[in-house]
Coordinates of C-alpha atoms and ligand atoms in Angstrom, one line a residue:
M1 CA 11.6 -29.4 14.7
A2 CA 11.2 -33.0 12.8
P3 CA 10.5 -32.6 9.0
T4 CA 7.0 -33.0 8.0
P5 CA 6.0 -36.6 7.5
T6 CA 6.1 -36.1 3.7
T7 CA 9.6 -34.9 3.6
S8 CA 11.9 -37.3 2.0
S9 CA 15.6 -37.1 2.9
D10 CA 16.4 -39.7 0.2
D11 CA 18.8 -37.8 -1.9
H12 CA 20.5 -40.3 -4.1
L13 CA 19.2 -41.4 -7.4
S14 CA 17.0 -44.6 -7.4
A15 CA 14.0 -46.1 -9.3
R16 CA 10.8 -45.1 -7.6
E17 CA 9.1 -47.9 -6.0
F18 CA 6.3 -49.4 -8.4
P19 CA 4.8 -53.0 -8.1
E20 CA 6.2 -55.1 -10.7
H21 CA 3.0 -56.9 -11.6
F22 CA -0.4 -55.1 -12.1
P23 CA -3.6 -57.3 -12.0
D24 CA -5.2 -54.8 -14.1
P25 CA -2.7 -53.1 -16.7
S26 CA -4.8 -49.9 -16.8
L27 CA -3.5 -49.4 -13.2
A28 CA 0.3 -49.1 -14.6
P29 CA 2.0 -45.9 -13.6
T30 CA 2.4 -44.5 -17.0
A31 CA 0.4 -41.5 -18.4
D32 CA -1.9 -41.9 -21.1
S33 CA -1.0 -38.5 -22.6
V34 CA 0.8 -35.6 -21.6
L35 CA -2.5 -34.1 -20.1
A36 CA -2.2 -36.8 -17.7
L37 CA 1.1 -35.3 -16.6
V38 CA -0.5 -31.9 -15.5
G39 CA -0.5 -31.1 -11.7
S40 CA 0.8 -33.5 -8.8
T41 CA 3.9 -31.3 -9.0
P42 CA 6.7 -31.8 -6.1
V43 CA 7.3 -29.8 -3.1
V44 CA 10.6 -29.3 -1.8
R45 CA 11.9 -28.0 1.4
L46 CA 14.6 -25.0 1.6
T47 CA 17.6 -26.1 3.6
E48 CA 20.4 -23.5 2.7
V49 CA 18.9 -20.0 2.7
T50 CA 16.8 -20.8 5.5
E51 CA 19.8 -21.7 8.1
G52 CA 19.0 -20.4 11.6
L53 CA 15.3 -19.7 10.9
P54 CA 12.6 -21.1 13.4
A55 CA 10.2 -22.4 10.7
Q56 CA 10.4 -24.4 7.6
I57 CA 9.9 -23.1 4.1
F58 CA 8.7 -25.4 1.3
V59 CA 8.5 -24.6 -2.5
K60 CA 5.7 -26.0 -4.6
L61 CA 7.5 -26.7 -7.8
D62 CA 4.9 -25.9 -10.5
Q63 CA 7.5 -25.5 -13.2
T64 CA 7.7 -29.5 -13.4
N65 CA 4.5 -29.2 -15.3
P66 CA 5.1 -30.3 -18.9
G67 CA 4.6 -26.8 -20.3
G68 CA 7.0 -25.4 -17.7
S69 CA 4.6 -23.5 -15.7
S70 CA 1.6 -23.4 -13.2
K71 CA -0.7 -22.4 -16.1
D72 CA -0.9 -25.9 -17.6
R73 CA -3.1 -26.7 -14.8
I74 CA -5.6 -23.8 -15.7
A75 CA -5.4 -24.3 -19.5
L76 CA -6.3 -27.9 -19.0
H77 CA -9.3 -27.0 -16.7
I78 CA -10.5 -24.1 -18.7
V79 CA -10.6 -26.1 -22.1
R80 CA -12.3 -29.0 -20.4
E81 CA -14.9 -27.0 -18.8
A82 CA -15.5 -24.8 -21.7
E83 CA -16.0 -28.0 -24.1
R84 CA -18.1 -29.7 -21.5
S85 CA -20.5 -26.5 -21.3
G86 CA -20.4 -26.3 -25.1
E87 CA -18.8 -22.8 -25.1
L88 CA -15.8 -24.2 -27.0
A89 CA -16.9 -26.0 -30.0
P90 CA -14.9 -28.7 -31.4
A91 CA -11.9 -27.5 -33.4
A92 CA -12.6 -23.9 -32.4
R93 CA -9.6 -21.6 -31.9
I94 CA -8.6 -20.7 -28.3
I95 CA -7.5 -16.9 -28.1
D96 CA -5.7 -15.7 -24.9
N97 CA -3.9 -12.7 -23.7
G98 CA -1.0 -12.9 -21.4
A99 CA 2.7 -13.1 -20.6
G100 CA 3.0 -16.5 -22.5
N101 CA 2.7 -19.1 -19.9
T102 CA -1.0 -19.7 -20.2
A103 CA -0.6 -19.8 -24.0
I104 CA 1.9 -22.6 -23.6
G105 CA -0.7 -24.7 -21.4
F106 CA -3.3 -24.0 -24.1
A107 CA -1.0 -24.7 -26.9
L108 CA 0.0 -28.1 -25.5
V109 CA -3.6 -28.9 -24.4
G110 CA -5.0 -27.6 -27.7
A111 CA -2.5 -29.9 -29.6
H112 CA -4.2 -32.9 -27.9
T113 CA -7.8 -31.6 -28.0
G114 CA -7.9 -30.3 -31.6
H115 CA -7.8 -26.6 -30.8
P116 CA -5.4 -24.1 -32.6
V117 CA -4.2 -21.3 -30.2
T118 CA -3.7 -17.7 -30.7
L119 CA -1.7 -15.5 -28.0
V120 CA -2.0 -11.8 -27.8
A121 CA 1.3 -11.0 -26.2
S122 CA 2.9 -7.7 -24.9
S123 CA 6.2 -6.7 -26.5
E124 CA 7.9 -8.3 -23.4
L125 CA 7.2 -11.9 -24.7
S126 CA 10.7 -13.5 -24.2
P127 CA 12.3 -14.8 -27.3
A128 CA 12.5 -18.2 -26.1
K129 CA 8.9 -18.5 -25.0
E130 CA 7.8 -17.2 -28.5
R131 CA 10.0 -19.9 -30.2
L132 CA 8.4 -22.5 -27.8
L133 CA 4.8 -21.4 -28.7
R134 CA 5.6 -21.3 -32.4
L135 CA 7.1 -24.9 -32.0
Y136 CA 3.6 -25.9 -30.7
G137 CA 1.8 -24.4 -33.4
A138 CA 0.6 -21.3 -31.7
E139 CA 0.0 -17.9 -33.6
I140 CA 1.0 -14.8 -31.9
L141 CA -0.4 -11.3 -32.2
R142 CA 0.8 -8.1 -30.3
G143 CA -1.3 -6.0 -27.8
R144 CA -0.6 -3.7 -25.0
P145 CA -1.5 -4.4 -21.4
D146 CA -0.7 -0.9 -20.2
L147 CA -3.8 0.7 -22.0
P148 CA -7.5 0.4 -20.9
F149 CA -10.0 -2.0 -22.2
S150 CA -11.7 0.8 -24.4
D151 CA -8.3 1.3 -26.3
P152 CA -8.4 -1.0 -29.4
Q153 CA -4.8 -1.8 -28.8
N154 CA -5.5 -3.2 -25.2
W155 CA -4.6 -6.8 -25.2
E156 CA -7.8 -8.1 -23.9
A157 CA -9.9 -6.0 -26.2
I158 CA -7.9 -7.6 -29.2
A159 CA -8.8 -11.0 -27.9
A160 CA -12.5 -10.1 -27.3
R161 CA -12.8 -8.6 -30.7
H162 CA -11.3 -11.5 -32.3
A163 CA -13.8 -13.9 -30.5
D164 CA -16.6 -11.5 -31.4
E165 CA -15.8 -11.3 -35.0
D166 CA -15.2 -14.9 -35.6
P167 CA -17.6 -17.5 -34.3
A168 CA -14.8 -20.1 -34.7
T169 CA -12.6 -18.4 -32.1
W170 CA -13.1 -18.6 -28.4
W171 CA -11.6 -16.2 -25.8
S172 CA -10.8 -17.9 -22.6
H173 CA -10.7 -14.6 -20.4
Q174 CA -8.6 -16.1 -17.8
S175 CA -8.5 -13.1 -15.5
A176 CA -12.3 -13.6 -15.0
T177 CA -13.3 -17.1 -15.8
P178 CA -14.1 -19.0 -12.7
T179 CA -12.4 -22.1 -14.0
N180 CA -9.1 -20.4 -13.6
P181 CA -9.2 -20.3 -9.7
D182 CA -11.3 -23.5 -9.6
A183 CA -8.3 -25.4 -11.3
H184 CA -6.3 -24.5 -8.1
Y185 CA -9.1 -25.1 -5.6
L186 CA -9.4 -28.8 -7.4
S187 CA -5.6 -29.5 -7.7
T188 CA -3.1 -27.0 -6.2
G189 CA -4.9 -26.9 -3.0
P190 CA -5.5 -30.5 -2.2
E191 CA -2.0 -31.5 -3.2
I192 CA -0.3 -28.7 -0.8
W193 CA -2.5 -29.8 1.9
K194 CA -1.6 -33.5 1.6
Q195 CA 2.0 -32.9 0.7
T196 CA 2.5 -31.1 4.3
A197 CA 0.0 -33.4 6.1
G198 CA -2.1 -30.7 6.8
R199 CA 0.7 -28.7 8.6
V200 CA 1.0 -25.7 6.2
T201 CA 0.1 -22.5 8.2
H202 CA 1.2 -19.9 5.3
F203 CA 0.6 -20.0 1.7
L204 CA 2.5 -17.5 -0.5
A205 CA 2.0 -16.8 -4.2
A206 CA 2.4 -13.8 -6.5
T207 CA -0.6 -12.5 -8.4
A208 CA -1.4 -11.9 -11.9
T209 CA -4.8 -12.9 -12.8
G210 CA -5.3 -14.0 -9.2
G211 CA -6.3 -17.7 -10.1
T212 CA -3.5 -19.3 -8.1
V213 CA -3.9 -17.2 -4.8
S214 CA -7.6 -17.3 -4.8
G215 CA -8.2 -21.0 -5.7
T216 CA -5.5 -22.5 -3.6
G217 CA -6.4 -19.9 -0.7
R218 CA -10.0 -21.0 -0.8
Y219 CA -9.3 -24.6 -0.5
L220 CA -6.6 -24.3 2.2
K221 CA -8.9 -22.0 4.3
E222 CA -11.7 -24.3 4.1
R223 CA -9.4 -27.0 5.4
N224 CA -8.0 -24.7 8.2
P225 CA -9.4 -21.1 8.5
R226 CA -6.2 -20.2 10.5
I227 CA -4.1 -20.6 7.3
R228 CA -2.5 -17.0 6.2
V229 CA -2.7 -16.5 2.4
I230 CA -0.1 -13.9 1.3
T231 CA 0.1 -12.7 -2.1
T232 CA 3.1 -10.8 -3.4
D233 CA 4.1 -8.1 -5.9
F234 CA 7.2 -6.1 -6.8
V235 CA 7.5 -2.7 -5.4
E236 CA 7.6 -1.5 -9.0
G237 CA 4.2 -2.9 -9.9
P238 CA 2.0 -3.8 -11.3
N239 CA -0.5 -3.9 -8.5
T240 CA 0.9 -1.2 -6.3
S241 CA -0.9 1.9 -7.4
N242 CA -4.5 0.4 -7.8
G243 CA -5.6 0.2 -4.3
L244 CA -5.4 -3.7 -4.1
A245 CA -3.5 -3.5 -0.9
A246 CA -6.3 -1.3 0.8
A247 CA -9.0 -3.5 -0.5
I248 CA -7.2 -6.6 1.1
A249 CA -6.6 -4.7 4.4
S250 CA -10.4 -3.7 4.2
D251 CA -13.3 -6.2 5.3
S252 CA -15.8 -4.9 2.8
P253 CA -15.9 -6.2 -0.8
V254 CA -15.1 -3.6 -3.4
P255 CA -17.8 -3.2 -6.0
E256 CA -17.0 -4.7 -9.6
D257 CA -16.9 -1.2 -11.2
E258 CA -14.7 0.2 -8.7
R259 CA -12.1 -2.6 -8.9
A260 CA -8.8 -1.9 -10.9
W261 CA -7.6 -5.6 -10.7
P262 CA -8.8 -8.9 -12.3
A263 CA -12.0 -10.2 -11.1
N264 CA -10.2 -13.4 -10.0
I265 CA -8.4 -11.7 -7.4
D266 CA -10.5 -12.5 -4.3
T267 CA -9.4 -9.9 -1.9
E268 CA -11.3 -11.3 1.0
L269 CA -9.4 -14.6 0.8
I270 CA -6.0 -12.7 0.8
D271 CA -4.7 -11.9 4.3
R272 CA -2.0 -9.3 3.0
L273 CA -0.2 -8.1 0.1
E274 CA 3.7 -8.1 0.5
L275 CA 5.8 -5.8 -1.9
R276 CA 9.5 -6.1 -2.4
P277 CA 12.1 -4.4 -4.8
R278 CA 12.9 -6.1 -8.0
H279 CA 16.5 -5.6 -7.2
D280 CA 16.5 -7.8 -4.0
V281 CA 14.3 -10.5 -5.8
I282 CA 16.8 -11.0 -8.7
E283 CA 19.5 -11.1 -6.2
L284 CA 17.7 -13.9 -4.2
G285 CA 17.1 -15.8 -7.6
W286 CA 20.8 -15.8 -8.2
R287 CA 21.3 -17.1 -4.6
L288 CA 18.7 -19.8 -4.7
A289 CA 20.6 -21.2 -7.9
R290 CA 23.8 -21.1 -6.2
E291 CA 22.8 -22.2 -2.7
E292 CA 19.9 -24.4 -3.2
G293 CA 20.5 -25.7 -6.8
L294 CA 16.8 -24.2 -7.4
A295 CA 16.9 -22.1 -10.9
L296 CA 13.4 -20.2 -10.2
G297 CA 11.4 -17.7 -12.1
L298 CA 11.3 -14.5 -10.6
T299 CA 7.7 -14.3 -9.0
S300 CA 9.0 -17.6 -7.2
A301 CA 12.0 -15.8 -5.9
L302 CA 9.8 -12.8 -4.9
S303 CA 7.5 -15.0 -2.8
I304 CA 10.4 -16.9 -1.2
L305 CA 11.9 -13.3 -0.3
V306 CA 8.7 -12.7 1.6
A307 CA 8.6 -16.1 3.2
L308 CA 12.1 -15.7 4.4
D309 CA 11.2 -12.2 6.1
L310 CA 8.2 -13.7 7.6
A311 CA 9.8 -16.8 8.9
R312 CA 12.2 -14.8 11.0
E313 CA 9.5 -13.9 13.1
A314 CA 7.6 -17.3 13.0
T315 CA 7.6 -20.2 15.3
P316 CA 8.8 -23.7 15.0
E317 CA 5.1 -24.7 14.6
D318 CA 5.0 -22.4 11.2
T319 CA 5.2 -24.1 7.7
F320 CA 5.3 -21.7 5.0
V321 CA 4.3 -23.1 1.4
V322 CA 5.7 -20.9 -1.3
F323 CA 4.2 -21.5 -4.9
S324 CA 6.7 -21.4 -7.7
A325 CA 5.0 -20.7 -10.9
D326 CA 7.6 -21.2 -13.3
S327 CA 11.7 -21.7 -13.7
A328 CA 14.5 -19.4 -14.6
R329 CA 14.2 -20.5 -18.2
D330 CA 12.4 -17.5 -19.5
Y331 CA 14.6 -15.1 -17.6
L332 CA 18.1 -16.3 -18.7
D333 CA 18.2 -13.4 -21.3
H334 CA 17.3 -10.8 -18.7
E335 CA 17.6 -11.0 -15.1
Y336 CA 19.9 -14.2 -15.1
N337 CA 22.3 -12.6 -17.7
A338 CA 25.2 -10.5 -16.4
E339 CA 25.3 -8.3 -19.4
W340 CA 21.8 -7.3 -19.1
L341 CA 22.1 -6.5 -15.5
Q342 CA 25.3 -4.4 -16.2
A343 CA 23.1 -2.3 -18.8
H344 CA 20.0 -2.2 -16.4
G345 CA 21.6 -0.7 -13.3
L346 CA 22.0 -4.0 -11.5
A347 CA 25.8 -4.2 -11.9
D348 CA 26.3 -5.2 -8.2
I349 CA 24.4 -8.5 -8.7
A350 CA 26.4 -9.3 -11.8
D351 CA 29.6 -8.6 -10.1
E352 CA 28.6 -10.7 -7.2
Y353 CA 27.6 -13.8 -9.1
N354 CA 30.0 -13.6 -12.2
D355 CA 33.8 -13.7 -12.2
Ligands
PLP401 C1 5.6 -16.5 -13.7 C2 4.2 -16.2 -12.9 N1 4.0 -16.1 -11.7 C3 2.7 -15.8 -11.2 C4 1.8 -15.6 -11.9 C5 0.4 -15.5 -11.3 O1 -0.5 -16.4 -11.3 P1 -2.0 -16.0 -11.3 O2 -2.3 -15.5 -12.8 O3 -2.8 -17.3 -11.0 O4 -2.3 -15.0 -10.3 C6 1.7 -15.9 -13.3 C7 0.7 -15.6 -14.1 O5 0.7 -15.2 -15.2 C8 3.0 -16.1 -13.9 O6 3.1 -16.1 -15.3

């Protein structure tokens, strides 16, 4: 099948086509600040690992955002909307709990907008991410994602407490604020629609807060209700045991007090949840680097693994778009490190890809 009209086959280095003279200098293609570089990320077609498959798989490379992940989008939108509504006062501190990507987004947005940033991180925050956050000037506290909100050590409880006790601190609450999915509704969805010339048939993304899949899925389904929205997770969790798959499969909405997942996961928009074992995801991550030249984060490899499986049963009319939230940068000490693999029962992957 012919590639979609937006696919560029030009694979040699050349300067982008820009007009040489601008009647209005404000139209010149330079960014006014780093904030103007958030979003509008590229989409690339997989060509090697997809050999022989009937359908095409594209990857939306959101690691090309200035902070290295898709979370720059939500950080920018959450901050701008909270400033506009008056919730976030000038110079107030932003506190956030999470794996670090959103905090990096907040830290770079905060640097420009005058908001200091605190991250409540789990013990799994990678040393490289921690150093990057400190470079941006962020403060780091420790909290536990595995304890209930009622426990004072829970990472959301710590963030909420700081915001309650200090009027100059504002908790962004990314797992519940509608400005998180709205950021994707306003940017990621329209970008994918335009970049595939409206030919996208399947959208795949991993879920943590649910912002990506809910916001992008809402936009794409409004454009074409036949588009399938598929979310992905590891067999090992975190979403396997909390009834999310059953809620997605059911037609009735789950009452708020019965949900064990973030409010921003809109189960009515998601057509299915696909789980894959961590081992197979890591292996594909190495393969994508070696065969496609794409060094991707683990959730990106996870969704591509699902897309490869579904594409086997697909038709030439199907166009899969996989969302890549971040790059291999933050996994180099663990899943993309041969010694770590050896020590964690994954020596077969280490042996296959290392001499
Ligand atoms: C690497 C990575 N992938 C996927 C996600 C899921 O994105 P969302 O929070 O929009 O569900 C996140 C969010 O934390 C992430 O950091």
